[in-house]
PDB file of C-alpha atoms in Angstrom:
ATOM      1  CA  MET A  41     125.910 117.589 114.942  1.00 73.00           C
ATOM      2  CA  LYS A  42     122.410 118.654 113.850  1.00 87.00           C
ATOM      3  CA  ASP A  43     119.728 119.101 116.517  1.00 93.00           C
ATOM      4  CA  ILE A  44     116.345 117.521 115.722  1.00 97.00           C
ATOM      5  CA  ARG A  45     113.693 118.555 118.218  1.00 98.00           C
ATOM      6  CA  ILE A  46     110.536 116.454 118.591  1.00 98.00           C
ATOM      7  CA  ALA A  47     107.396 117.543 120.449  1.00 98.00           C
ATOM      8  CA  LEU A  48     104.863 114.875 121.461  1.00 98.00           C
ATOM      9  CA  LEU A  49     101.366 116.246 122.052  1.00 98.00           C
ATOM     10  CA  ASP A  50      99.469 114.143 124.596  1.00 98.00           C
ATOM     11  CA  MET A  51      95.732 114.511 123.862  1.00 98.00           C
ATOM     12  CA  ASN A  52      94.538 111.929 126.407  1.00 96.00           C
ATOM     13  CA  ASN A  53      93.200 114.406 128.984  1.00 96.00           C
ATOM     14  CA  ASN A  54      95.007 112.762 131.908  1.00 94.00           C
ATOM     15  CA  GLN A  55      93.809 109.262 131.016  1.00 89.00           C
ATOM     16  CA  ILE A  56      96.409 106.492 130.832  1.00 82.00           C
ATOM     17  CA  ASN A  57      96.758 105.488 127.205  1.00 85.00           C
ATOM     18  CA  GLN A  58      98.600 102.637 125.523  1.00 89.00           C
ATOM     19  CA  GLY A  59      98.850 104.554 122.243  1.00 93.00           C
ATOM     20  CA  PHE A  60     100.835 107.424 123.735  1.00 96.00           C
ATOM     21  CA  LYS A  61     103.202 104.922 125.331  1.00 95.00           C
ATOM     22  CA  ASN A  62     103.737 103.440 121.846  1.00 96.00           C
ATOM     23  CA  ILE A  63     104.352 106.901 120.342  1.00 98.00           C
ATOM     24  CA  LYS A  64     107.039 107.567 122.955  1.00 98.00           C
ATOM     25  CA  GLU A  65     108.634 104.168 122.252  1.00 97.00           C
ATOM     26  CA  ILE A  66     108.750 104.804 118.484  1.00 98.00           C
ATOM     27  CA  SER A  67     110.195 108.287 119.055  1.00 98.00           C
ATOM     28  CA  GLU A  68     112.813 106.916 121.430  1.00 98.00           C
ATOM     29  CA  ALA A  69     113.797 104.198 118.928  1.00 97.00           C
ATOM     30  CA  PHE A  70     114.195 106.931 116.308  1.00 97.00           C
ATOM     31  CA  ARG A  71     116.341 108.959 118.714  1.00 97.00           C
ATOM     32  CA  GLN A  72     118.613 105.999 119.426  1.00 96.00           C
ATOM     33  CA  SER A  73     118.989 105.135 115.733  1.00 95.00           C
ATOM     34  CA  SER A  74     119.906 108.727 114.797  1.00 92.00           C
ATOM     35  CA  THR A  75     123.586 108.476 115.657  1.00 88.00           C
ATOM     36  CA  GLY A  76     124.593 111.465 113.515  1.00 87.00           C
ATOM     37  CA  GLU A  77     122.043 113.839 115.033  1.00 92.00           C
ATOM     38  CA  ASN A  78     121.208 115.122 118.480  1.00 94.00           C
ATOM     39  CA  VAL A  79     117.530 114.183 118.853  1.00 97.00           C
ATOM     40  CA  SER A  80     115.558 115.588 121.792  1.00 98.00           C
ATOM     41  CA  ILE A  81     111.985 114.631 122.753  1.00 98.00           C
ATOM     42  CA  LYS A  82     109.621 116.721 124.872  1.00 98.00           C
ATOM     43  CA  THR A  83     106.034 115.895 125.889  1.00 98.00           C
ATOM     44  CA  PHE A  84     103.164 118.395 126.142  1.00 98.00           C
ATOM     45  CA  ASP A  85      99.942 117.643 128.034  1.00 98.00           C
ATOM     46  CA  VAL A  86      97.606 119.633 125.782  1.00 98.00           C
ATOM     47  CA  ARG A  87      94.129 119.000 127.175  1.00 98.00           C
ATOM     48  CA  PHE A  88      94.717 118.509 130.914  1.00 97.00           C
ATOM     49  CA  LYS A  89      97.454 121.107 131.511  1.00 98.00           C
ATOM     50  CA  ASN A  90      96.837 123.441 128.527  1.00 98.00           C
ATOM     51  CA  GLU A  91     100.404 122.881 127.348  1.00 98.00           C
ATOM     52  CA  ILE A  92     101.152 123.598 123.685  1.00 98.00           C
ATOM     53  CA  PRO A  93     104.552 123.722 121.967  1.00 98.00           C
ATOM     54  CA  ASP A  94     105.863 126.883 120.313  1.00 98.00           C
ATOM     55  CA  ILE A  95     106.524 125.785 116.746  1.00 98.00           C
ATOM     56  CA  GLU A  96     109.753 127.801 116.651  1.00 97.00           C
ATOM     57  CA  ASP A  97     111.229 125.498 119.295  1.00 98.00           C
ATOM     58  CA  PHE A  98     110.654 122.174 117.475  1.00 98.00           C
ATOM     59  CA  ASP A  99     111.049 120.501 114.087  1.00 98.00           C
ATOM     60  CA  ILE A 100     108.713 117.497 114.354  1.00 98.00           C
ATOM     61  CA  PHE A 101     105.349 117.127 116.097  1.00 98.00           C
ATOM     62  CA  ILE A 102     103.319 113.979 116.761  1.00 98.00           C
ATOM     63  CA  SER A 103      99.838 114.594 118.175  1.00 98.00           C
ATOM     64  CA  SER A 104      98.101 111.601 119.735  1.00 98.00           C
ATOM     65  CA  GLY A 105      94.634 110.143 119.878  1.00 97.00           C
ATOM     66  CA  GLY A 106      92.427 110.715 122.889  1.00 96.00           C
ATOM     67  CA  PRO A 107      88.955 110.316 124.337  1.00 94.00           C
ATOM     68  CA  GLY A 108      85.845 112.403 123.929  1.00 94.00           C
ATOM     69  CA  ASN A 109      84.113 114.744 121.522  1.00 96.00           C
ATOM     70  CA  PRO A 110      86.366 116.314 118.844  1.00 98.00           C
ATOM     71  CA  HIS A 111      83.956 119.247 118.395  1.00 98.00           C
ATOM     72  CA  ARG A 112      84.496 122.399 120.420  1.00 97.00           C
ATOM     73  CA  GLU A 113      83.234 122.375 124.001  1.00 97.00           C
ATOM     74  CA  GLY A 114      84.662 125.710 125.187  1.00 96.00           C
ATOM     75  CA  PHE A 115      88.003 124.627 126.646  1.00 97.00           C
ATOM     76  CA  GLU A 116      91.086 126.858 126.619  1.00 96.00           C
ATOM     77  CA  TRP A 117      93.237 124.257 124.875  1.00 98.00           C
ATOM     78  CA  GLU A 118      90.925 124.173 121.833  1.00 98.00           C
ATOM     79  CA  ASP A 119      91.873 127.693 120.713  1.00 98.00           C
ATOM     80  CA  GLN A 120      95.527 126.924 121.423  1.00 98.00           C
ATOM     81  CA  PHE A 121      95.451 123.757 119.338  1.00 98.00           C
ATOM     82  CA  SER A 122      93.692 125.505 116.435  1.00 98.00           C
ATOM     83  CA  ALA A 123      96.310 128.275 116.511  1.00 98.00           C
ATOM     84  CA  PHE A 124      99.023 125.595 116.570  1.00 98.00           C
ATOM     85  CA  LEU A 125      97.578 123.916 113.451  1.00 98.00           C
ATOM     86  CA  ASP A 126      97.416 127.252 111.626  1.00 98.00           C
ATOM     87  CA  ALA A 127     100.942 128.170 112.711  1.00 98.00           C
ATOM     88  CA  VAL A 128     102.424 124.944 111.325  1.00 98.00           C
ATOM     89  CA  PHE A 129     100.435 125.167 108.079  1.00 98.00           C
ATOM     90  CA  GLN A 130     101.257 128.839 107.466  1.00 97.00           C
ATOM     91  CA  ASN A 131     104.906 128.443 108.449  1.00 98.00           C
ATOM     92  CA  ASN A 132     105.326 125.752 105.807  1.00 98.00           C
ATOM     93  CA  LYS A 133     103.872 128.042 103.130  1.00 96.00           C
ATOM     94  CA  ILE A 134     106.404 130.808 103.659  1.00 97.00           C
ATOM     95  CA  SER A 135     109.436 129.479 105.557  1.00 96.00           C
ATOM     96  CA  PRO A 136     112.287 127.285 104.306  1.00 94.00           C
ATOM     97  CA  GLU A 137     112.397 125.794 107.821  1.00 95.00           C
ATOM     98  CA  LYS A 138     109.538 123.347 107.418  1.00 97.00           C
ATOM     99  CA  LYS A 139     107.750 121.841 110.402  1.00 98.00           C
ATOM    100  CA  TYR A 140     106.588 118.204 110.249  1.00 98.00           C
ATOM    101  CA  LEU A 141     103.337 117.160 111.915  1.00 98.00           C
ATOM    102  CA  PHE A 142     101.628 113.775 112.313  1.00 99.00           C
ATOM    103  CA  LEU A 143      98.034 113.720 113.618  1.00 98.00           C
ATOM    104  CA  ILE A 144      96.474 110.541 115.069  1.00 98.00           C
ATOM    105  CA  CYS A 145      92.784 109.678 115.668  1.00 98.00           C
ATOM    106  CA  HIS A 146      91.378 112.439 117.930  1.00 98.00           C
ATOM    107  CA  SER A 147      93.984 114.902 116.628  1.00 98.00           C
ATOM    108  CA  PHE A 148      93.115 113.876 113.061  1.00 98.00           C
ATOM    109  CA  GLN A 149      89.435 114.596 113.772  1.00 98.00           C
ATOM    110  CA  LEU A 150      90.261 117.982 115.336  1.00 98.00           C
ATOM    111  CA  ALA A 151      92.322 118.977 112.278  1.00 98.00           C
ATOM    112  CA  SER A 152      89.628 117.792 109.851  1.00 98.00           C
ATOM    113  CA  ILE A 153      87.041 119.881 111.712  1.00 98.00           C
ATOM    114  CA  HIS A 154      89.411 122.865 111.904  1.00 98.00           C
ATOM    115  CA  TRP A 155      90.027 122.858 108.151  1.00 98.00           C
ATOM    116  CA  GLN A 156      86.323 122.194 107.451  1.00 98.00           C
ATOM    117  CA  LEU A 157      86.979 119.099 105.367  1.00 98.00           C
ATOM    118  CA  GLY A 158      83.726 117.185 105.900  1.00 97.00           C
ATOM    119  CA  ASN A 159      81.296 115.711 108.397  1.00 97.00           C
ATOM    120  CA  ILE A 160      82.920 114.478 111.609  1.00 97.00           C
ATOM    121  CA  CYS A 161      80.051 112.829 113.480  1.00 97.00           C
ATOM    122  CA  LYS A 162      79.376 110.220 116.143  1.00 95.00           C
ATOM    123  CA  ARG A 163      79.245 106.590 115.056  1.00 92.00           C
ATOM    124  CA  LYS A 164      76.191 104.486 115.817  1.00 88.00           C
ATOM    125  CA  SER A 165      78.439 102.279 117.964  1.00 85.00           C
ATOM    126  CA  TYR A 166      81.992 102.407 119.269  1.00 85.00           C
ATOM    127  CA  SER A 167      84.529 100.849 116.894  1.00 84.00           C
ATOM    128  CA  PHE A 168      87.484  98.870 118.211  1.00 85.00           C
ATOM    129  CA  GLY A 169      89.585  96.213 116.532  1.00 85.00           C
ATOM    130  CA  VAL A 170      92.139  95.365 113.881  1.00 88.00           C
ATOM    131  CA  MET A 171      90.575  96.703 110.688  1.00 88.00           C
ATOM    132  CA  PRO A 172      91.459  96.518 106.999  1.00 91.00           C
ATOM    133  CA  VAL A 173      92.263  99.983 105.632  1.00 96.00           C
ATOM    134  CA  HIS A 174      91.985 100.583 101.886  1.00 96.00           C
ATOM    135  CA  LYS A 175      94.262 102.931  99.968  1.00 96.00           C
ATOM    136  CA  SER A 176      92.622 105.557  97.772  1.00 95.00           C
ATOM    137  CA  GLU A 177      94.055 106.336  94.312  1.00 95.00           C
ATOM    138  CA  GLU A 178      96.206 109.035  95.940  1.00 96.00           C
ATOM    139  CA  GLY A 179      97.059 106.562  98.682  1.00 97.00           C
ATOM    140  CA  GLU A 180      98.585 104.233  96.110  1.00 97.00           C
ATOM    141  CA  GLU A 181     101.213 106.962  95.581  1.00 97.00           C
ATOM    142  CA  GLU A 182     101.621 107.755  99.294  1.00 98.00           C
ATOM    143  CA  PHE A 183     105.223 107.033 100.346  1.00 97.00           C
ATOM    144  CA  LEU A 184     104.206 106.360 103.964  1.00 98.00           C
ATOM    145  CA  PHE A 185     102.164 103.397 102.643  1.00 98.00           C
ATOM    146  CA  LYS A 186     104.843 102.233 100.212  1.00 96.00           C
ATOM    147  CA  ASN A 187     105.609  98.872 101.818  1.00 96.00           C
ATOM    148  CA  LEU A 188     102.044  98.122 102.913  1.00 98.00           C
ATOM    149  CA  PRO A 189      99.592  95.890 101.004  1.00 97.00           C
ATOM    150  CA  ASP A 190      96.139  97.053  99.934  1.00 95.00           C
ATOM    151  CA  PRO A 191      94.280  96.683 102.157  1.00 95.00           C
ATOM    152  CA  PHE A 192      96.659  96.941 105.091  1.00 96.00           C
ATOM    153  CA  TYR A 193      95.646  96.377 108.710  1.00 94.00           C
ATOM    154  CA  ALA A 194      95.560  98.865 111.547  1.00 94.00           C
ATOM    155  CA  VAL A 195      94.069  99.313 115.012  1.00 92.00           C
ATOM    156  CA  ASP A 196      90.829 101.269 114.969  1.00 91.00           C
ATOM    157  CA  SER A 197      89.500 102.827 118.197  1.00 89.00           C
ATOM    158  CA  ARG A 198      86.868 105.541 117.800  1.00 91.00           C
ATOM    159  CA  ALA A 199      83.434 106.774 118.724  1.00 92.00           C
ATOM    160  CA  TYR A 200      83.476 109.364 115.905  1.00 96.00           C
ATOM    161  CA  GLN A 201      84.008 109.158 112.142  1.00 95.00           C
ATOM    162  CA  PHE A 202      84.871 111.425 109.209  1.00 97.00           C
ATOM    163  CA  ILE A 203      82.362 110.982 106.366  1.00 96.00           C
ATOM    164  CA  GLU A 204      81.012 113.081 103.460  1.00 95.00           C
ATOM    165  CA  PRO A 205      84.316 114.802 102.578  1.00 96.00           C
ATOM    166  CA  ASP A 206      84.052 118.180 100.854  1.00 97.00           C
ATOM    167  CA  HIS A 207      86.092 117.431  97.739  1.00 96.00           C
ATOM    168  CA  GLU A 208      86.104 121.057  96.563  1.00 97.00           C
ATOM    169  CA  ARG A 209      87.502 122.122  99.925  1.00 98.00           C
ATOM    170  CA  PHE A 210      90.179 119.406  99.718  1.00 98.00           C
ATOM    171  CA  GLU A 211      91.182 120.604  96.261  1.00 97.00           C
ATOM    172  CA  SER A 212      91.291 124.284  97.234  1.00 97.00           C
ATOM    173  CA  LEU A 213      93.620 123.502 100.175  1.00 97.00           C
ATOM    174  CA  GLY A 214      95.765 121.015  98.230  1.00 97.00           C
ATOM    175  CA  MET A 215      94.847 118.157 100.583  1.00 98.00           C
ATOM    176  CA  LYS A 216      94.282 114.508  99.607  1.00 98.00           C
ATOM    177  CA  ILE A 217      92.363 111.551 101.010  1.00 97.00           C
ATOM    178  CA  THR A 218      94.830 108.667 101.091  1.00 97.00           C
ATOM    179  CA  ALA A 219      92.855 105.874 102.817  1.00 97.00           C
ATOM    180  CA  ILE A 220      89.244 104.885 103.468  1.00 96.00           C
ATOM    181  CA  GLU A 221      87.311 102.375 105.530  1.00 91.00           C
ATOM    182  CA  LYS A 222      86.556  98.837 104.362  1.00 75.00           C
ATOM    183  CA  PHE A 223      83.746  98.624 101.820  1.00 61.00           C
ATOM    184  CA  ARG A 224      80.769  96.728 103.266  1.00 57.00           C
ATOM    185  CA  PRO A 225      78.135  96.430 100.497  1.00 49.00           C
ATOM    186  CA  HIS A 226      75.606  94.775 102.818  1.00 51.00           C
ATOM    187  CA  ILE A 227      75.593  97.824 105.109  1.00 52.00           C
ATOM    188  CA  ASP A 228      74.130 101.088 103.809  1.00 52.00           C
ATOM    189  CA  LEU A 229      76.745 103.407 105.319  1.00 59.00           C
ATOM    190  CA  GLU A 230      79.260 105.710 103.697  1.00 77.00           C
ATOM    191  CA  ARG A 231      82.878 104.649 104.061  1.00 87.00           C
ATOM    192  CA  ALA A 232      84.790 106.800 106.527  1.00 94.00           C
ATOM    193  CA  VAL A 233      87.959 108.680 105.641  1.00 97.00           C
ATOM    194  CA  MET A 234      90.902 106.954 107.346  1.00 98.00           C
ATOM    195  CA  ALA A 235      93.931 109.047 106.315  1.00 98.00           C
ATOM    196  CA  VAL A 236      94.627 112.481 104.834  1.00 98.00           C
ATOM    197  CA  ARG A 237      97.736 114.062 103.346  1.00 98.00           C
ATOM    198  CA  PHE A 238      97.130 117.621 104.624  1.00 98.00           C
ATOM    199  CA  SER A 239     100.339 118.926 103.016  1.00 98.00           C
ATOM    200  CA  GLU A 240     103.795 117.705 102.096  1.00 98.00           C
ATOM    201  CA  GLU A 241     104.789 118.061 105.749  1.00 98.00           C
ATOM    202  CA  ILE A 242     101.494 117.236 107.535  1.00 98.00           C
ATOM    203  CA  PHE A 243      99.833 113.815 107.590  1.00 98.00           C
ATOM    204  CA  GLY A 244      97.025 112.324 109.650  1.00 98.00           C
ATOM    205  CA  THR A 245      95.329 108.993 110.269  1.00 98.00           C
ATOM    206  CA  GLN A 246      92.007 108.048 111.848  1.00 98.00           C
ATOM    207  CA  PHE A 247      93.549 104.687 112.774  1.00 97.00           C
ATOM    208  CA  HIS A 248      96.459 104.093 115.160  1.00 97.00           C
ATOM    209  CA  PRO A 249      99.725 103.518 113.262  1.00 98.00           C
ATOM    210  CA  GLU A 250     101.616 103.428 116.569  1.00 97.00           C
ATOM    211  CA  ALA A 251      99.745 100.386 117.916  1.00 94.00           C
ATOM    212  CA  ASN A 252     101.486  97.067 118.545  1.00 93.00           C
ATOM    213  CA  PRO A 253     100.139  93.608 119.519  1.00 91.00           C
ATOM    214  CA  GLU A 254     101.100  93.992 123.176  1.00 90.00           C
ATOM    215  CA  GLY A 255      99.201  97.259 123.440  1.00 86.00           C
ATOM    216  CA  MET A 256      96.213  95.810 121.617  1.00 85.00           C
ATOM    217  CA  ILE A 257      96.016  92.885 124.043  1.00 85.00           C
ATOM    218  CA  GLU A 258      96.323  95.331 126.963  1.00 83.00           C
ATOM    219  CA  ASN A 259      93.464  97.430 125.532  1.00 80.00           C
ATOM    220  CA  LEU A 260      91.239  94.358 125.250  1.00 81.00           C
ATOM    221  CA  LYS A 261      91.363  94.000 129.021  1.00 83.00           C
ATOM    222  CA  ASP A 262      88.970  96.972 128.942  1.00 83.00           C
ATOM    223  CA  GLU A 263      85.492  95.462 128.727  1.00 87.00           C
ATOM    224  CA  LYS A 264      84.236  98.356 126.553  1.00 84.00           C
ATOM    225  CA  ASN A 265      86.815  97.573 123.880  1.00 83.00           C
ATOM    226  CA  LYS A 266      86.173  93.844 124.018  1.00 87.00           C
ATOM    227  CA  LEU A 267      82.398  94.279 123.692  1.00 88.00           C
ATOM    228  CA  ALA A 268      82.800  96.790 120.839  1.00 82.00           C
ATOM    229  CA  MET A 269      84.972  94.323 118.950  1.00 81.00           C
ATOM    230  CA  ILE A 270      82.487  91.471 119.440  1.00 86.00           C
ATOM    231  CA  GLU A 271      79.606  93.754 118.394  1.00 83.00           C
ATOM    232  CA  ASN A 272      81.438  94.796 115.219  1.00 76.00           C
ATOM    233  CA  PHE A 273      82.741  91.392 114.197  1.00 75.00           C
ATOM    234  CA  GLY A 274      80.922  88.695 116.144  1.00 84.00           C
ATOM    235  CA  MET A 275      82.486  86.266 118.600  1.00 88.00           C
ATOM    236  CA  LYS A 276      84.022  84.026 115.906  1.00 83.00           C
ATOM    237  CA  LYS A 277      85.819  86.947 114.248  1.00 74.00           C
ATOM    238  CA  TYR A 278      86.847  88.330 117.634  1.00 82.00           C
ATOM    239  CA  LEU A 279      88.539  85.040 118.566  1.00 84.00           C
ATOM    240  CA  GLU A 280      90.167  84.849 115.126  1.00 76.00           C
ATOM    241  CA  THR A 281      91.506  88.409 115.524  1.00 76.00           C
ATOM    242  CA  ILE A 282      92.968  87.589 118.934  1.00 80.00           C
ATOM    243  CA  ASP A 283      94.639  84.553 117.389  1.00 78.00           C
ATOM    244  CA  ARG A 284      96.127  86.619 114.535  1.00 75.00           C
ATOM    245  CA  ILE A 285      96.892  89.807 116.444  1.00 83.00           C
ATOM    246  CA  ASP A 286     100.657  89.351 116.289  1.00 85.00           C
ATOM    247  CA  ASP A 287     100.795  88.286 112.614  1.00 88.00           C
ATOM    248  CA  GLU A 288     103.793  90.006 111.052  1.00 91.00           C
ATOM    249  CA  ASP A 289     101.775  91.176 108.020  1.00 91.00           C
ATOM    250  CA  LYS A 290      99.165  93.105 110.030  1.00 92.00           C
ATOM    251  CA  ILE A 291      99.534  95.711 112.783  1.00 94.00           C
ATOM    252  CA  THR A 292     103.187  94.804 113.376  1.00 95.00           C
ATOM    253  CA  LEU A 293     103.922  95.716 109.742  1.00 97.00           C
ATOM    254  CA  THR A 294     101.880  98.932 109.926  1.00 97.00           C
ATOM    255  CA  GLN A 295     103.660 100.007 113.108  1.00 97.00           C
ATOM    256  CA  SER A 296     107.067  99.377 111.536  1.00 97.00           C
ATOM    257  CA  GLN A 297     106.295 101.500 108.486  1.00 98.00           C
ATOM    258  CA  ILE A 298     104.148 104.610 108.816  1.00 98.00           C
ATOM    259  CA  LEU A 299     105.493 106.594 111.787  1.00 98.00           C
ATOM    260  CA  PRO A 300     109.126 105.486 111.309  1.00 98.00           C
ATOM    261  CA  ARG A 301     108.954 106.500 107.618  1.00 98.00           C
ATOM    262  CA  PHE A 302     107.442 109.852 108.604  1.00 98.00           C
ATOM    263  CA  LEU A 303     110.253 110.481 111.095  1.00 98.00           C
ATOM    264  CA  ASP A 304     112.943 109.440 108.601  1.00 97.00           C
ATOM    265  CA  PHE A 305     111.417 111.683 105.907  1.00 97.00           C
ATOM    266  CA  ALA A 306     111.368 114.636 108.292  1.00 97.00           C
ATOM    267  CA  LYS A 307     114.946 113.995 109.420  1.00 97.00           C
ATOM    268  CA  LYS A 308     116.232 113.765 105.852  1.00 95.00           C
ATOM    269  CA  ASN A 309     114.632 117.080 104.919  1.00 95.00           C
ATOM    270  CA  ILE A 310     115.804 118.815 108.097  1.00 94.00           C
ATOM    271  CA  ILE A 311     119.372 117.657 107.458  1.00 92.00           C
ATOM    272  CA  ASN A 312     119.239 118.663 103.779  1.00 87.00           C
ATOM    273  CA  ARG A 313     117.897 122.086 104.733  1.00 75.00           C
ATOM    274  CA  THR A 314     120.717 122.544 107.218  1.00 59.00           C
ATOM    275  CA  ASN A 315     123.319 121.533 104.644  1.00 61.00           C
ATOM    276  CA  VAL A 316     121.903 124.044 102.131  1.00 50.00           C
ATOM    277  CA  LEU A 317     122.011 126.832 104.715  1.00 46.00           C
ATOM    278  CA  ILE A 318     125.616 125.975 105.561  1.00 46.00           C
TER     279      ILE A 318
END
């Protein structure tokens, strides 16, 4: 029986977070459905306890969202996380034993800053809500988005944004923008990057693919989130969103597709690699 070892990187800095709970639930569902493999899951508290996984000990990594400034502030964990990103990226260039990494929200911003992909800056106001996400041309070919419409819907929760991508840098590193923010012609703002294919094995999203309706409703009990949603959409749209939050074609669909497809893709390749080595 093949061992598949998953490391979950908690980037919430000791703050209780609905998203990380969802990540653990999706990982546990994957573990239970993998009847032919021995799947283990271990959690690392990166920012509060300076815990970081050794990439040799794991096959799959999911790094969560989290609060605060994604730019360096002089903490010990920042160097550790940068070294972790480089280790995964370099390992996959030279080793047949590929490592699979999914980066969400804060982790996505950290990686985009680390690889110098564009301008990661503070938004004029906090963004929270169920947002339409548009596929780029490369995103139309992205297998993680295969069963999602264009646009698809996802939970957005961020004080920062990734704008002004350096396309030459993307090309030199072999990275691709796969999704962007909704186009709003009446607002003179550049559309933010919402997802990047960093490599065949590494993917990241600005939005929260792990989110479910229950978690969204729980998050709206936080007055900051509720006010941000009303500010972004207006009261009428806010009430409409609450009414449609559990529609099967919106965040429920997104949650059922992206992370589960990533985990299945990683598992298939890990198993195939093992079979070749045998």
